[in-house]
Amino acid sequence: MQRTLVLIKPDAVQRGLAGRLISRLERRGLKMVALKMLQTDRALAHRLYAIHEGKPFFEGLVDYICSGPILAAVFEARSAVEVVRRTMGETDPAQASPGTIRGDLALDIGRNLVHGSDSVENAQMEIGLFFTEDEILDYPRESDRWISG
Ligand code: IDP
Ligand code: MG
């Protein structure tokens, strides 16, 4: 089973959308196996966004992700990484299709509400930045047989 890291970013928390965004992923059928609220410090933000270091938007991105509380969650599904990315929509909300989180609820690339890992390898690394192994729960879900056949 694949796992992916989801962050409900500070703009989503400030706009009162956090629960609704978690709910959209739950309703899709993804299984939530870890969840916490925290405020990212700059060291953690640098590790999360290391691949963007040096880009013109990097400092603004670090300021943004550290600017208020976020939710960090781990979701599980057979293709969790791709399913979450497609549910979020394009990075730039102006390009995101209606029906996606960003396409329905956001306008600006600098305030795009959510983060989802972009590969299985990055998901593993990113989950490790936010959760210890014992914070990720392994539990049966009665609805599973109605979601996957
Ligand atoms: P992703 O979040 O869809 O994976 P990435 O390219 O990994 O997109 O970029 C990480 C985050 O950096 C984006 O979600 C967005 O918040 C921010 N970002 C990316 N490109 C720009 C930009 O051109 N201007 C401002 N912020 C950007
Ligand atoms: Mg990314």
PDB file of C-alpha atoms and ligand atoms in Angstrom:
ATOM      1  CA  MET A   1       0.000   0.000   0.000  1.00  0.00           C
ATOM      2  CA  GLN A   2       1.323   3.457  -0.893  1.00  0.00           C
ATOM      3  CA  ARG A   3       1.569   6.327   1.586  1.00  0.00           C
ATOM      4  CA  THR A   4       1.759  10.030   0.841  1.00  0.00           C
ATOM      5  CA  LEU A   5       2.248  13.175   2.899  1.00  0.00           C
ATOM      6  CA  VAL A   6      -0.478  15.808   2.775  1.00  0.00           C
ATOM      7  CA  LEU A   7      -0.036  19.265   4.277  1.00  0.00           C
ATOM      8  CA  ILE A   8      -3.012  21.546   4.784  1.00  0.00           C
ATOM      9  CA  LYS A   9      -1.101  24.812   4.427  1.00  0.00           C
ATOM     10  CA  PRO A  10      -1.489  27.966   6.588  1.00  0.00           C
ATOM     11  CA  ASP A  11      -3.869  29.695   4.142  1.00  0.00           C
ATOM     12  CA  ALA A  12      -6.267  26.731   4.303  1.00  0.00           C
ATOM     13  CA  VAL A  13      -6.236  26.754   8.123  1.00  0.00           C
ATOM     14  CA  GLN A  14      -6.723  30.544   8.227  1.00  0.00           C
ATOM     15  CA  ARG A  15      -9.595  30.323   5.736  1.00  0.00           C
ATOM     16  CA  GLY A  16     -11.352  27.651   7.788  1.00  0.00           C
ATOM     17  CA  LEU A  17     -10.960  25.055   5.040  1.00  0.00           C
ATOM     18  CA  ALA A  18      -8.794  22.526   6.897  1.00  0.00           C
ATOM     19  CA  GLY A  19     -11.555  20.116   7.863  1.00  0.00           C
ATOM     20  CA  ARG A  20     -13.195  20.360   4.457  1.00  0.00           C
ATOM     21  CA  LEU A  21      -9.926  19.531   2.680  1.00  0.00           C
ATOM     22  CA  ILE A  22      -9.258  16.515   4.895  1.00  0.00           C
ATOM     23  CA  SER A  23     -12.858  15.496   4.274  1.00  0.00           C
ATOM     24  CA  ARG A  24     -12.446  15.652   0.487  1.00  0.00           C
ATOM     25  CA  LEU A  25      -9.534  13.231   0.681  1.00  0.00           C
ATOM     26  CA  GLU A  26     -11.441  10.944   3.061  1.00  0.00           C
ATOM     27  CA  ARG A  27     -14.500  10.959   0.820  1.00  0.00           C
ATOM     28  CA  ARG A  28     -12.333   9.961  -2.122  1.00  0.00           C
ATOM     29  CA  GLY A  29     -11.670   6.753  -0.187  1.00  0.00           C
ATOM     30  CA  LEU A  30      -8.114   7.477   0.908  1.00  0.00           C
ATOM     31  CA  LYS A  31      -7.368   6.090   4.356  1.00  0.00           C
ATOM     32  CA  MET A  32      -6.026   8.566   6.914  1.00  0.00           C
ATOM     33  CA  VAL A  33      -3.321   6.886   9.006  1.00  0.00           C
ATOM     34  CA  ALA A  34      -1.713   9.909  10.727  1.00  0.00           C
ATOM     35  CA  LEU A  35      -2.703  13.495  11.499  1.00  0.00           C
ATOM     36  CA  LYS A  36      -1.276  16.391  13.541  1.00  0.00           C
ATOM     37  CA  MET A  37      -1.436  20.176  13.817  1.00  0.00           C
ATOM     38  CA  LEU A  38       1.830  22.058  14.087  1.00  0.00           C
ATOM     39  CA  GLN A  39       3.648  25.190  13.028  1.00  0.00           C
ATOM     40  CA  THR A  40       6.611  24.587  10.728  1.00  0.00           C
ATOM     41  CA  ASP A  41       9.920  26.196  11.708  1.00  0.00           C
ATOM     42  CA  ARG A  42      12.357  27.411   9.071  1.00  0.00           C
ATOM     43  CA  ALA A  43      14.696  24.426   9.437  1.00  0.00           C
ATOM     44  CA  LEU A  44      11.866  21.998   8.706  1.00  0.00           C
ATOM     45  CA  ALA A  45      10.637  24.165   5.811  1.00  0.00           C
ATOM     46  CA  HIS A  46      14.141  24.133   4.303  1.00  0.00           C
ATOM     47  CA  ARG A  47      14.253  20.334   4.490  1.00  0.00           C
ATOM     48  CA  LEU A  48      10.768  19.952   3.001  1.00  0.00           C
ATOM     49  CA  TYR A  49      11.513  22.318   0.131  1.00  0.00           C
ATOM     50  CA  ALA A  50      15.235  21.580  -0.322  1.00  0.00           C
ATOM     51  CA  ILE A  51      14.770  20.933  -4.058  1.00  0.00           C
ATOM     52  CA  HIS A  52      13.477  24.491  -4.509  1.00  0.00           C
ATOM     53  CA  GLU A  53      16.423  26.172  -2.778  1.00  0.00           C
ATOM     54  CA  GLY A  54      17.865  28.926  -4.986  1.00  0.00           C
ATOM     55  CA  LYS A  55      14.651  29.469  -6.949  1.00  0.00           C
ATOM     56  CA  PRO A  56      13.256  33.030  -6.932  1.00  0.00           C
ATOM     57  CA  PHE A  57      10.166  32.021  -4.939  1.00  0.00           C
ATOM     58  CA  PHE A  58      12.054  29.996  -2.304  1.00  0.00           C
ATOM     59  CA  GLU A  59      12.227  32.575   0.518  1.00  0.00           C
ATOM     60  CA  GLY A  60       8.581  33.524  -0.014  1.00  0.00           C
ATOM     61  CA  LEU A  61       7.647  29.847   0.041  1.00  0.00           C
ATOM     62  CA  VAL A  62       9.448  29.297   3.352  1.00  0.00           C
ATOM     63  CA  ASP A  63       7.773  32.417   4.822  1.00  0.00           C
ATOM     64  CA  TYR A  64       4.391  31.144   3.626  1.00  0.00           C
ATOM     65  CA  ILE A  65       4.639  27.590   4.973  1.00  0.00           C
ATOM     66  CA  CYS A  66       5.934  28.890   8.347  1.00  0.00           C
ATOM     67  CA  SER A  67       3.344  31.686   8.599  1.00  0.00           C
ATOM     68  CA  GLY A  68       0.788  29.827  10.713  1.00  0.00           C
ATOM     69  CA  PRO A  69      -0.418  26.435  11.867  1.00  0.00           C
ATOM     70  CA  ILE A  70      -0.762  23.607   9.373  1.00  0.00           C
ATOM     71  CA  LEU A  71      -2.146  20.089   9.419  1.00  0.00           C
ATOM     72  CA  ALA A  72       0.172  17.257   8.438  1.00  0.00           C
ATOM     73  CA  ALA A  73      -1.446  13.989   7.452  1.00  0.00           C
ATOM     74  CA  VAL A  74      -0.480  10.649   5.975  1.00  0.00           C
ATOM     75  CA  PHE A  75      -2.962   9.067   3.570  1.00  0.00           C
ATOM     76  CA  GLU A  76      -2.819   5.537   2.290  1.00  0.00           C
ATOM     77  CA  ALA A  77      -4.197   3.978  -0.913  1.00  0.00           C
ATOM     78  CA  ARG A  78      -2.983   1.761  -3.731  1.00  0.00           C
ATOM     79  CA  SER A  79      -1.954   4.835  -5.779  1.00  0.00           C
ATOM     80  CA  ALA A  80      -2.020   7.385  -2.973  1.00  0.00           C
ATOM     81  CA  VAL A  81       0.646   9.699  -4.440  1.00  0.00           C
ATOM     82  CA  GLU A  82      -1.055  10.117  -7.824  1.00  0.00           C
ATOM     83  CA  VAL A  83      -4.589  10.190  -6.451  1.00  0.00           C
ATOM     84  CA  VAL A  84      -3.752  12.989  -3.999  1.00  0.00           C
ATOM     85  CA  ARG A  85      -1.889  14.994  -6.648  1.00  0.00           C
ATOM     86  CA  ARG A  86      -4.793  14.731  -9.067  1.00  0.00           C
ATOM     87  CA  THR A  87      -7.310  15.597  -6.345  1.00  0.00           C
ATOM     88  CA  MET A  88      -5.254  18.712  -5.454  1.00  0.00           C
ATOM     89  CA  GLY A  89      -4.950  19.858  -9.081  1.00  0.00           C
ATOM     90  CA  GLU A  90      -2.149  21.789 -10.789  1.00  0.00           C
ATOM     91  CA  THR A  91       0.373  23.674  -8.630  1.00  0.00           C
ATOM     92  CA  ASP A  92      -0.879  26.977 -10.073  1.00  0.00           C
ATOM     93  CA  PRO A  93      -4.571  27.242  -9.150  1.00  0.00           C
ATOM     94  CA  ALA A  94      -5.147  29.354 -12.267  1.00  0.00           C
ATOM     95  CA  GLN A  95      -4.336  26.215 -14.307  1.00  0.00           C
ATOM     96  CA  ALA A  96      -6.099  23.732 -12.011  1.00  0.00           C
ATOM     97  CA  SER A  97      -9.258  22.075 -13.295  1.00  0.00           C
ATOM     98  CA  PRO A  98     -12.576  22.780 -11.621  1.00  0.00           C
ATOM     99  CA  GLY A  99     -13.395  19.842  -9.381  1.00  0.00           C
ATOM    100  CA  THR A 100      -9.898  19.812  -7.897  1.00  0.00           C
ATOM    101  CA  ILE A 101      -9.100  21.388  -4.524  1.00  0.00           C
ATOM    102  CA  ARG A 102      -6.980  24.153  -6.027  1.00  0.00           C
ATOM    103  CA  GLY A 103      -9.298  24.571  -9.019  1.00  0.00           C
ATOM    104  CA  ASP A 104     -12.296  25.043  -6.764  1.00  0.00           C
ATOM    105  CA  LEU A 105     -10.872  26.977  -3.834  1.00  0.00           C
ATOM    106  CA  ALA A 106      -7.692  28.867  -4.780  1.00  0.00           C
ATOM    107  CA  LEU A 107      -6.435  31.511  -7.217  1.00  0.00           C
ATOM    108  CA  ASP A 108      -2.725  32.131  -6.616  1.00  0.00           C
ATOM    109  CA  ILE A 109       0.328  29.839  -6.893  1.00  0.00           C
ATOM    110  CA  GLY A 110       1.690  31.409  -3.699  1.00  0.00           C
ATOM    111  CA  ARG A 111      -1.457  30.462  -1.749  1.00  0.00           C
ATOM    112  CA  ASN A 112      -2.400  27.043  -3.094  1.00  0.00           C
ATOM    113  CA  LEU A 113      -3.795  25.470   0.089  1.00  0.00           C
ATOM    114  CA  VAL A 114      -2.253  21.995   0.021  1.00  0.00           C
ATOM    115  CA  HIS A 115       0.909  19.985  -0.398  1.00  0.00           C
ATOM    116  CA  GLY A 116       1.055  16.420  -1.641  1.00  0.00           C
ATOM    117  CA  SER A 117       4.222  14.376  -2.203  1.00  0.00           C
ATOM    118  CA  ASP A 118       5.141  13.997  -5.884  1.00  0.00           C
ATOM    119  CA  SER A 119       6.693  10.493  -5.813  1.00  0.00           C
ATOM    120  CA  VAL A 120       6.789   7.425  -3.604  1.00  0.00           C
ATOM    121  CA  GLU A 121      10.428   8.144  -2.701  1.00  0.00           C
ATOM    122  CA  ASN A 122       9.742  11.764  -1.777  1.00  0.00           C
ATOM    123  CA  ALA A 123       6.666  10.676   0.164  1.00  0.00           C
ATOM    124  CA  GLN A 124       8.796   8.392   2.328  1.00  0.00           C
ATOM    125  CA  MET A 125      11.312  11.154   2.983  1.00  0.00           C
ATOM    126  CA  GLU A 126       8.638  13.817   3.660  1.00  0.00           C
ATOM    127  CA  ILE A 127       6.590  11.582   5.977  1.00  0.00           C
ATOM    128  CA  GLY A 128       9.785  11.068   7.986  1.00  0.00           C
ATOM    129  CA  LEU A 129      10.123  14.839   8.445  1.00  0.00           C
ATOM    130  CA  PHE A 130       6.728  15.077  10.167  1.00  0.00           C
ATOM    131  CA  PHE A 131       6.028  11.689  11.762  1.00  0.00           C
ATOM    132  CA  THR A 132       7.759   8.933  13.671  1.00  0.00           C
ATOM    133  CA  GLU A 133       6.845   5.391  12.636  1.00  0.00           C
ATOM    134  CA  ASP A 134       4.771   4.871  15.812  1.00  0.00           C
ATOM    135  CA  GLU A 135       2.619   7.936  15.002  1.00  0.00           C
ATOM    136  CA  ILE A 136       1.413   6.213  11.808  1.00  0.00           C
ATOM    137  CA  LEU A 137      -1.419   3.852  12.639  1.00  0.00           C
ATOM    138  CA  ASP A 138      -2.091   0.471  11.133  1.00  0.00           C
ATOM    139  CA  TYR A 139      -5.772  -0.361  11.536  1.00  0.00           C
ATOM    140  CA  PRO A 140      -8.492  -2.198   9.646  1.00  0.00           C
ATOM    141  CA  ARG A 141     -11.205  -0.091   8.063  1.00  0.00           C
ATOM    142  CA  GLU A 142     -14.573  -1.726   7.642  1.00  0.00           C
ATOM    143  CA  SER A 143     -15.368   0.289   4.502  1.00  0.00           C
ATOM    144  CA  ASP A 144     -12.284  -0.938   2.626  1.00  0.00           C
ATOM    145  CA  ARG A 145     -14.123  -3.729   0.817  1.00  0.00           C
ATOM    146  CA  TRP A 146     -16.653  -1.184  -0.477  1.00  0.00           C
ATOM    147  CA  ILE A 147     -13.889   1.093  -1.778  1.00  0.00           C
ATOM    148  CA  SER A 148     -11.504  -1.465  -3.368  1.00  0.00           C
ATOM    149  CA  GLY A 149     -12.741  -4.616  -5.026  1.00  0.00           C
TER     150      GLY A 149
HETATM  151  P1  IDP B   1       3.603  21.249  -5.777  1.00  0.00           P
HETATM  152  O1  IDP B   1       3.245  21.820  -4.422  1.00  0.00           O
HETATM  153  O2  IDP B   1       2.388  21.188  -6.678  1.00  0.00           O
HETATM  154  O3  IDP B   1       4.351  19.959  -5.709  1.00  0.00           O
HETATM  155  P2  IDP B   1       6.154  22.495  -6.432  1.00  0.00           P
HETATM  156  O4  IDP B   1       6.616  22.822  -7.818  1.00  0.00           O
HETATM  157  O5  IDP B   1       6.806  21.366  -5.725  1.00  0.00           O
HETATM  158  O6  IDP B   1       4.564  22.311  -6.478  1.00  0.00           O
HETATM  159  O7  IDP B   1       6.327  23.813  -5.565  1.00  0.00           O
HETATM  160  C1  IDP B   1       6.179  23.762  -4.170  1.00  0.00           C
HETATM  161  C2  IDP B   1       5.356  24.940  -3.731  1.00  0.00           C
HETATM  162  O8  IDP B   1       6.075  26.132  -3.989  1.00  0.00           O
HETATM  163  C3  IDP B   1       4.023  25.118  -4.475  1.00  0.00           C
HETATM  164  O9  IDP B   1       2.973  24.327  -3.949  1.00  0.00           O
HETATM  165  C4  IDP B   1       3.772  26.602  -4.260  1.00  0.00           C
HETATM  166  O10 IDP B   1       3.253  26.830  -2.951  1.00  0.00           O
HETATM  167  C5  IDP B   1       5.173  27.176  -4.326  1.00  0.00           C
HETATM  168  N1  IDP B   1       5.533  27.659  -5.656  1.00  0.00           N
HETATM  169  C6  IDP B   1       5.899  26.915  -6.723  1.00  0.00           C
HETATM  170  N2  IDP B   1       6.158  27.691  -7.796  1.00  0.00           N
HETATM  171  C7  IDP B   1       5.943  28.963  -7.380  1.00  0.00           C
HETATM  172  C8  IDP B   1       6.033  30.251  -8.015  1.00  0.00           C
HETATM  173  O11 IDP B   1       6.374  30.369  -9.198  1.00  0.00           O
HETATM  174  N3  IDP B   1       5.718  31.327  -7.248  1.00  0.00           N
HETATM  175  C9  IDP B   1       5.337  31.248  -5.951  1.00  0.00           C
HETATM  176  N4  IDP B   1       5.250  30.055  -5.300  1.00  0.00           N
HETATM  177  C10 IDP B   1       5.542  28.946  -6.009  1.00  0.00           C
HETATM  178 MG    MG B   2       6.213  19.513  -4.973  1.00  0.00          MG
END
